[in-house]
Coordinates of C-alpha atoms in Angstrom, one line a residue:
X1 CA 0.1 -42.6 3.1
X2 CA 2.6 -40.5 0.6
X3 CA 2.1 -36.5 0.6
X4 CA 0.5 -36.4 -2.3
X5 CA -2.4 -38.9 -0.7
X6 CA -2.5 -36.0 2.4
X7 CA -5.4 -34.5 2.1
X8 CA -4.7 -30.6 1.9
X9 CA -6.8 -27.2 3.9
X10 CA -7.8 -24.3 2.9
X11 CA -5.1 -22.4 4.3
X12 CA -2.7 -24.6 2.2
X13 CA -4.2 -24.4 -1.1
X14 CA -4.4 -21.0 -0.7
X15 CA -0.4 -20.7 -0.2
X16 CA 0.4 -22.7 -3.4
X17 CA -1.9 -20.7 -4.9
X18 CA -0.2 -18.1 -3.7
X19 CA 3.1 -19.0 -4.4
X20 CA 2.1 -19.6 -8.0
X21 CA 0.2 -16.1 -8.6
X22 CA 2.3 -14.3 -6.9
X23 CA 5.3 -14.9 -6.7
X24 CA 8.1 -13.9 -3.8
X25 CA 10.4 -12.8 -6.1
X26 CA 9.2 -9.2 -8.4
X27 CA 11.0 -7.9 -11.0
X28 CA 8.3 -8.1 -14.0
X29 CA 6.5 -4.6 -12.5
X30 CA 3.7 -3.6 -10.2
X31 CA 2.6 -5.8 -7.0
X32 CA 0.8 -5.8 -4.3
X33 CA -1.5 -8.6 -2.2
X34 CA -3.1 -9.9 0.4
X35 CA -4.9 -12.8 2.3
X36 CA -8.1 -11.9 4.6
X37 CA -7.2 -12.0 8.4
X38 CA -9.6 -14.8 9.2
X39 CA -6.5 -16.2 8.0
X40 CA -4.0 -15.7 10.3
X41 CA -6.1 -17.9 13.5
X42 CA -3.0 -20.4 14.6
X43 CA -5.9 -23.3 13.8
X44 CA -8.2 -23.3 10.7
X45 CA -10.8 -25.8 11.9
X46 CA -10.5 -27.9 15.2
X47 CA -7.3 -30.4 15.3
X48 CA -6.1 -29.0 12.6
X49 CA -3.0 -25.9 12.9
X50 CA -2.2 -23.5 10.6
X51 CA 1.4 -23.7 10.1
X52 CA 4.1 -21.0 10.7
X53 CA 5.3 -21.4 7.4
X54 CA 2.1 -21.3 5.7
X55 CA 0.6 -18.8 7.5
X56 CA 4.1 -17.1 7.1
X57 CA 4.0 -17.2 3.6
X58 CA 0.3 -15.8 3.7
X59 CA 1.1 -12.4 4.7
X60 CA 0.1 -9.6 4.9
X61 CA -2.5 -9.8 5.5
X62 CA -6.0 -7.6 5.9
X63 CA -10.0 -7.5 5.2
X64 CA -10.9 -6.7 2.1
X65 CA -13.9 -6.2 0.7
X66 CA -14.4 -6.6 -3.0
X67 CA -17.6 -7.5 -4.5
X68 CA -20.8 -8.5 -2.0
X69 CA -17.8 -10.1 0.0
X70 CA -14.2 -10.7 0.4
X71 CA -11.5 -12.9 -1.6
X72 CA -9.7 -15.8 0.8
X73 CA -6.9 -13.5 -1.6
X74 CA -7.2 -10.7 -3.3
X75 CA -4.0 -8.3 -5.5
X76 CA -2.1 -6.9 -8.8
X77 CA -0.3 -8.8 -10.8
X78 CA 0.0 -8.3 -14.6
X79 CA 0.1 -12.1 -14.7
X80 CA 1.6 -14.9 -17.8
X81 CA -0.6 -16.3 -20.3
X82 CA -1.3 -18.9 -19.1
X83 CA -3.6 -17.9 -16.0
X84 CA -5.2 -15.4 -17.6
X85 CA -7.0 -14.5 -21.2
X86 CA -6.2 -11.2 -21.6
X87 CA -2.7 -9.7 -18.8
X88 CA -3.8 -6.5 -19.0
X89 CA -6.4 -4.0 -19.3
X90 CA -5.4 -0.1 -20.2
X91 CA -2.0 1.2 -18.6
X92 CA -2.8 -0.9 -14.7
X93 CA -2.1 -4.3 -13.8
X94 CA -5.5 -6.3 -13.6
X95 CA -6.7 -7.0 -9.3
X96 CA -7.1 -10.4 -8.8
X97 CA -8.8 -12.4 -6.5
X98 CA -8.9 -16.0 -5.3
X99 CA -11.7 -18.1 -3.2
X100 CA -9.5 -20.9 -2.3
X101 CA -11.6 -24.7 -1.3
X102 CA -10.0 -26.7 1.4
X103 CA -10.8 -31.4 2.4
X104 CA -13.1 -31.2 5.3
X105 CA -14.9 -34.4 6.8
X106 CA -17.8 -33.2 4.0
X107 CA -15.3 -33.0 1.3
X108 CA -14.5 -29.8 -0.9
X109 CA -16.9 -26.6 -1.5
X110 CA -16.0 -26.3 -5.0
X111 CA -19.2 -24.6 -6.3
X112 CA -19.5 -22.3 -3.5
X113 CA -15.6 -22.0 -4.0
X114 CA -16.6 -21.1 -8.0
X115 CA -19.8 -18.6 -7.3
X116 CA -18.2 -16.7 -4.9
X117 CA -15.1 -15.7 -7.0
X118 CA -18.0 -15.2 -9.3
X119 CA -18.8 -12.6 -6.8
X120 CA -16.0 -10.9 -7.3
X121 CA -16.4 -10.3 -10.8
X122 CA -18.4 -7.0 -9.8
X123 CA -15.1 -5.5 -9.0
X124 CA -12.1 -7.9 -9.5
X125 CA -10.6 -8.4 -13.0
X126 CA -10.1 -11.8 -12.8
X127 CA -11.3 -14.5 -10.2
X128 CA -10.7 -17.7 -9.4
X129 CA -11.0 -20.4 -7.4
X130 CA -7.9 -22.6 -6.5
X131 CA -9.2 -26.2 -4.8
X132 CA -7.5 -30.0 -5.2
X133 CA -7.2 -30.9 -7.8
X134 CA -8.4 -33.7 -7.1
X135 CA -12.0 -32.7 -6.2
X136 CA -11.9 -30.5 -9.0
X137 CA -14.5 -31.9 -11.6
X138 CA -16.3 -32.1 -15.1
X139 CA -18.8 -30.0 -14.0
X140 CA -17.4 -27.8 -11.7
X141 CA -15.1 -26.8 -14.7
X142 CA -17.9 -25.6 -17.2
X143 CA -19.8 -24.0 -14.4
X144 CA -16.4 -22.4 -14.6
X145 CA -16.4 -21.3 -18.3
X146 CA -20.3 -20.4 -17.7
X147 CA -19.6 -18.4 -15.4
X148 CA -16.1 -16.3 -16.5
X149 CA -14.3 -18.2 -13.6
X150 CA -10.6 -19.2 -13.4
X151 CA -10.3 -22.6 -11.7
X152 CA -6.4 -23.5 -10.2
X153 CA -5.5 -27.3 -9.3
X154 CA -3.5 -27.8 -6.5
X155 CA -2.6 -30.8 -5.5
X156 CA 0.8 -31.1 -1.7
X157 CA 3.5 -31.0 -3.8
X158 CA 3.1 -27.0 -4.7
X159 CA 2.0 -27.5 -7.8
X160 CA -0.7 -25.1 -9.0
X161 CA -2.3 -26.6 -12.1
X162 CA -4.8 -23.5 -14.9
X163 CA -7.5 -25.7 -15.5
X164 CA -10.2 -22.8 -17.0
X165 CA -7.9 -20.1 -17.5
X166 CA -10.5 -16.7 -17.7
X167 CA -10.7 -13.1 -19.8
X168 CA -9.8 -10.0 -17.9
X169 CA -12.3 -7.5 -17.1
X170 CA -12.9 -4.1 -17.1
X171 CA -14.5 -3.1 -13.5
X172 CA -15.3 -0.2 -11.1
X173 CA -13.0 0.5 -9.0
X174 CA -14.3 0.8 -5.3
X175 CA -12.2 2.6 -2.9
X176 CA -10.6 -1.2 -1.4
X177 CA -9.4 -2.1 -4.7
X178 CA -7.7 1.9 -4.7
X179 CA -6.0 1.0 -2.0
X180 CA -4.0 -2.3 -2.9
X181 CA -3.5 -0.9 -6.4
X182 CA -1.6 2.3 -4.4
X183 CA 0.4 -0.1 -3.0
X184 CA 1.1 -2.0 -5.6
X185 CA 2.9 1.2 -7.2
X186 CA 5.4 2.8 -7.3
X187 CA 4.0 5.1 -3.7
X188 CA 3.1 3.0 -1.9
X189 CA 4.8 1.7 1.1
X190 CA 4.5 -2.0 1.6
X191 CA 8.3 -2.2 1.1
X192 CA 9.8 0.5 1.0
X193 CA 9.2 4.4 2.8
X194 CA 10.4 8.0 2.7
X195 CA 13.7 7.5 3.9
X196 CA 14.1 11.2 5.2
X197 CA 11.4 14.0 5.9
X198 CA 12.0 17.7 4.8
X199 CA 10.6 17.6 1.6
X200 CA 13.3 20.1 0.7
X201 CA 15.0 17.3 0.1
X202 CA 12.4 15.5 -2.5
X203 CA 12.9 19.0 -4.2
X204 CA 16.2 18.7 -4.5
X205 CA 16.2 15.8 -5.7
X206 CA 14.7 16.9 -10.3
X207 CA 16.1 20.1 -10.5
X208 CA 19.5 18.2 -9.8
X209 CA 18.4 16.0 -12.2
X210 CA 18.0 17.6 -14.7
X211 CA 21.1 20.0 -13.9
X212 CA 24.3 19.4 -15.8
X213 CA 26.6 17.2 -13.4
X214 CA 26.7 14.2 -12.6
X215 CA 23.4 13.4 -9.8
X216 CA 24.6 12.4 -6.8
X217 CA 27.7 14.9 -6.8
X218 CA 25.4 17.6 -7.0
X219 CA 23.2 16.7 -4.3
X220 CA 26.5 17.1 -2.4
X221 CA 27.9 19.6 -3.3
X222 CA 25.0 22.5 -2.5
X223 CA 23.9 20.7 1.1
X224 CA 20.6 19.3 -0.5
X225 CA 21.1 15.9 1.5
X226 CA 23.5 13.5 1.2
X227 CA 21.5 10.6 1.7
X228 CA 21.3 10.2 -2.4
X229 CA 19.5 6.9 -2.8
X230 CA 17.0 8.0 -0.2
X231 CA 15.9 11.1 -1.3
X232 CA 16.4 9.7 -5.6
X233 CA 13.6 6.7 -3.6
X234 CA 11.0 9.7 -2.0
X235 CA 11.2 11.3 -4.8
X236 CA 9.6 8.3 -6.9
X237 CA 7.2 8.1 -4.0
X238 CA 5.9 11.9 -4.7
X239 CA 6.4 11.1 -8.4
X240 CA 8.3 13.7 -9.2
X241 CA 10.5 11.7 -10.8
X242 CA 10.4 8.2 -12.5
X243 CA 12.4 5.1 -13.9
X244 CA 12.5 5.7 -17.7
X245 CA 13.2 3.6 -20.2
X246 CA 16.6 5.7 -20.5
X247 CA 16.5 4.7 -16.3
X248 CA 15.5 8.1 -13.9
X249 CA 13.8 10.7 -15.7
X250 CA 11.8 14.0 -14.9
X251 CA 8.0 13.5 -14.7
X252 CA 4.8 16.4 -15.6
X253 CA 4.8 17.2 -11.9
X254 CA 9.2 16.9 -11.6
X255 CA 9.3 18.8 -14.5
X256 CA 7.0 21.2 -12.7
X257 CA 9.6 21.8 -10.1
X258 CA 12.7 22.8 -12.3
X259 CA 10.3 25.6 -13.8
X260 CA 9.0 26.9 -10.7
X261 CA 13.9 26.8 -9.7
X262 CA 13.3 28.4 -12.9
X263 CA 11.5 31.2 -13.3
X264 CA 12.3 32.2 -9.2
X265 CA 16.6 31.5 -9.1
X266 CA 16.8 32.1 -13.6
X267 CA 17.9 28.4 -12.9
X268 CA 17.9 24.9 -11.0
X269 CA 21.6 25.8 -10.4
X270 CA 20.5 28.7 -8.8
X271 CA 17.3 27.1 -6.7
X272 CA 20.3 24.6 -5.5
X273 CA 22.9 27.3 -4.1
X274 CA 19.5 28.7 -1.8
X275 CA 19.1 24.1 -1.0
X276 CA 22.5 24.8 0.6
X277 CA 21.6 28.3 3.0
X278 CA 18.7 25.5 4.8
X279 CA 20.9 22.9 5.7
X280 CA 20.5 21.9 9.2
X281 CA 17.7 24.2 9.8
X282 CA 14.3 23.3 12.0
X283 CA 13.5 25.7 10.7
X284 CA 9.1 24.5 9.4
X285 CA 10.5 24.8 5.8
X286 CA 6.7 26.2 4.8
X287 CA 8.0 29.5 7.4
X288 CA 11.5 29.6 6.5
X289 CA 11.2 29.9 3.1
X290 CA 7.5 30.4 2.1
X291 CA 7.9 29.9 -1.6
X292 CA 9.1 26.1 -2.1
X293 CA 6.9 25.3 0.9
X294 CA 3.4 26.1 -0.6
X295 CA 5.2 24.4 -3.4
X296 CA 6.2 21.6 -1.6
X297 CA 3.0 21.8 0.2
X298 CA 0.8 21.6 -4.0
X299 CA 3.9 18.5 -4.6
X300 CA 2.9 16.9 -1.5
X301 CA -0.7 16.9 -1.5
X302 CA -0.7 15.7 -5.2
X303 CA 0.4 12.3 -3.6
X304 CA -2.0 9.9 -2.7
X305 CA -2.4 9.6 0.7
X306 CA -2.2 12.9 1.8
X307 CA -5.8 14.1 0.1
X308 CA -7.8 11.3 2.4
X309 CA -5.4 12.6 5.3
X310 CA -7.0 15.9 4.9
X311 CA -9.7 15.2 3.8
X312 CA -11.2 12.8 6.8
X313 CA -9.2 15.1 9.3
X314 CA -12.0 17.8 7.5
X315 CA -14.3 15.8 8.5
X316 CA -13.1 14.6 12.4
X317 CA -12.9 18.8 13.4
X318 CA -16.6 19.1 12.0
X319 CA -18.0 16.8 14.4
X320 CA -15.9 18.7 17.2
X321 CA -11.9 16.8 16.4
X322 CA -10.0 18.5 16.4
X323 CA -7.1 17.5 17.3
X324 CA -7.4 13.8 17.1
X325 CA -4.7 11.4 18.5
X326 CA -3.7 9.2 16.5
X327 CA -5.4 6.3 17.6
X328 CA -8.4 8.5 17.0
X329 CA -7.6 9.3 13.4
X330 CA -6.5 5.6 12.8
X331 CA -10.3 4.7 14.5
X332 CA -12.0 7.8 12.6
X333 CA -10.4 6.4 9.3
X334 CA -11.0 2.5 9.5
X335 CA -14.3 2.6 9.5
X336 CA -14.7 4.8 5.8
X337 CA -11.1 3.1 3.7
X338 CA -10.9 -0.4 5.9
X339 CA -7.8 -1.1 3.6
X340 CA -5.9 1.5 2.9
X341 CA -6.1 2.2 6.5
X342 CA -4.4 -1.3 7.1
X343 CA -1.6 -0.5 4.7
X344 CA -0.9 2.5 5.1
X345 CA -0.6 2.5 9.0
X346 CA 0.2 -1.0 9.7
X347 CA 2.9 -2.7 9.8
X348 CA 2.8 -5.7 6.9
X349 CA 4.5 -7.6 9.6
X350 CA 2.7 -10.9 10.2
X351 CA 3.3 -10.5 14.6
X352 CA 1.4 -7.0 14.0
X353 CA -1.3 -7.8 11.7
X354 CA -2.0 -10.3 14.0
X355 CA -2.2 -7.6 16.8
X356 CA -4.3 -5.0 15.7
X357 CA -6.8 -6.7 12.8
X358 CA -9.4 -9.4 14.8
X359 CA -10.3 -12.3 12.7
X360 CA -13.3 -10.3 11.1
X361 CA -10.6 -7.8 9.8
X362 CA -11.7 -5.3 13.0
X363 CA -9.2 -3.1 14.8
X364 CA -7.9 -3.8 18.5
X365 CA -8.1 0.1 20.1
X366 CA -5.7 -1.9 22.6
X367 CA -3.1 -2.8 20.3
X368 CA -3.0 0.7 18.5
X369 CA -1.8 2.6 21.5
X370 CA 1.7 0.7 21.2
X371 CA 4.1 2.4 18.6
X372 CA 5.4 -0.3 17.0
X373 CA 2.9 -1.7 15.3
X374 CA 2.9 1.6 13.2
X375 CA 4.6 2.6 10.1
X376 CA 7.7 4.7 10.2
X377 CA 7.7 6.2 6.2
X378 CA 2.9 7.8 7.2
X379 CA 3.9 8.3 10.8
X380 CA 7.2 10.0 10.9
X381 CA 8.7 10.8 7.3
X382 CA 4.7 11.2 6.1
X383 CA 3.6 13.5 9.1
X384 CA 7.0 15.6 9.2
X385 CA 6.6 16.4 5.2
X386 CA 2.4 17.2 5.9
X387 CA 4.2 19.4 9.2
X388 CA 7.0 20.7 6.6
X389 CA 4.2 21.8 4.0
X390 CA 2.0 23.8 6.7
X391 CA -0.7 20.6 7.2
X392 CA -0.3 19.5 10.4
X393 CA 0.0 21.4 12.8
X394 CA 2.7 18.8 14.6
X395 CA 5.8 17.3 13.1
X396 CA 6.0 13.2 13.2
X397 CA 7.9 10.7 15.4
X398 CA 9.9 8.0 15.0
X399 CA 8.0 4.8 15.7
X400 CA 10.1 3.7 18.9
X401 CA 9.5 7.5 20.1
X402 CA 5.7 7.6 19.4
X403 CA 2.9 7.9 22.0
X404 CA 0.1 7.4 19.7
X405 CA -3.5 8.3 22.7
X406 CA -1.5 11.6 22.8
X407 CA -0.2 12.1 19.7
X408 CA -2.3 14.7 17.7
X409 CA -2.8 14.7 14.1
X410 CA -4.5 17.8 13.1
X411 CA -4.9 20.4 10.6
X412 CA -3.1 23.5 10.9
X413 CA -5.6 25.2 8.6
X414 CA -9.0 23.8 8.7
X415 CA -12.0 25.1 6.8

């Protein structure tokens, strides 16, 4: 049997589709995509194993509800014009849902895939059926056009052709969609990290950027931080600076930090001199420098994950769980914000997601007891910043030093 004639399983169809719509090398704007947890298993159908290369291609996995169900692939990316009739929705790239169908003993159920994709348009901006090209009929294409569903024809060589191109639609944003947009944006933690665990390192960056002189040299001269790239990256995550047309530029929040420094110290240079006095101090920042600590608190609270964490920790406190462990917190969060919880706390590695999540997207508590499954930027760096800003009672810990069942996540000042 020639390679072109080999039957394509659903995981294979989905892997080829992901490579086409979400190429690995991204340099054209925000992008993030997950495959449903059902594709993390070793065997798709009896006698039909999911190969390691297919599973690695599809990772990371999450169980994301969009519309009335769980699409096989869901992500955020500005697609090319040959795939989508309109490239963007306002200032954000579209949320894309894909339903894949592969060859089985009873054929390829393309019409079911089209109807499933149509259902996802209740929340997605664009939806597609992806199926073996030979199985797609003119009747399928007519139905897809009527329902505004895209059709992607896949062959065994990995080629993916857009047979029907959908129009982008505007839809309400669910918390699940918000979680994926968070990961796709500059503040997402998917393939990046907070490299530093003290908010002063990030507050100092917009001051050095604004001051006269080389930013890197000023950060070193005033002993703000030596890990300049990590400071810049963290300042981007916190929304203090952004990559603009002329390079790194202050955001409105970063400008407010400069205004605070000028009002309190007379100049940003004067403010940076204060930073030198805090070098290597382990004292909680809000106690060491109360006014700067309160500014750090406002900045950290602007980070999208912070409000969610504080809101749910308050809810747990109200339900007589004032000092939840990390495991308690993750289990609670997963009941109300499942997608966001997995993306924020659980490493995206194929092996880790398979250990933590069942094929139905449920959590395995025993896996949560292992510190190595957690995302360091959240359980170490972000938690440490929340501690220094006076929001949490305890510092963060590196995953290799973490005891999740004993690691306390509690509000310092519950209401």
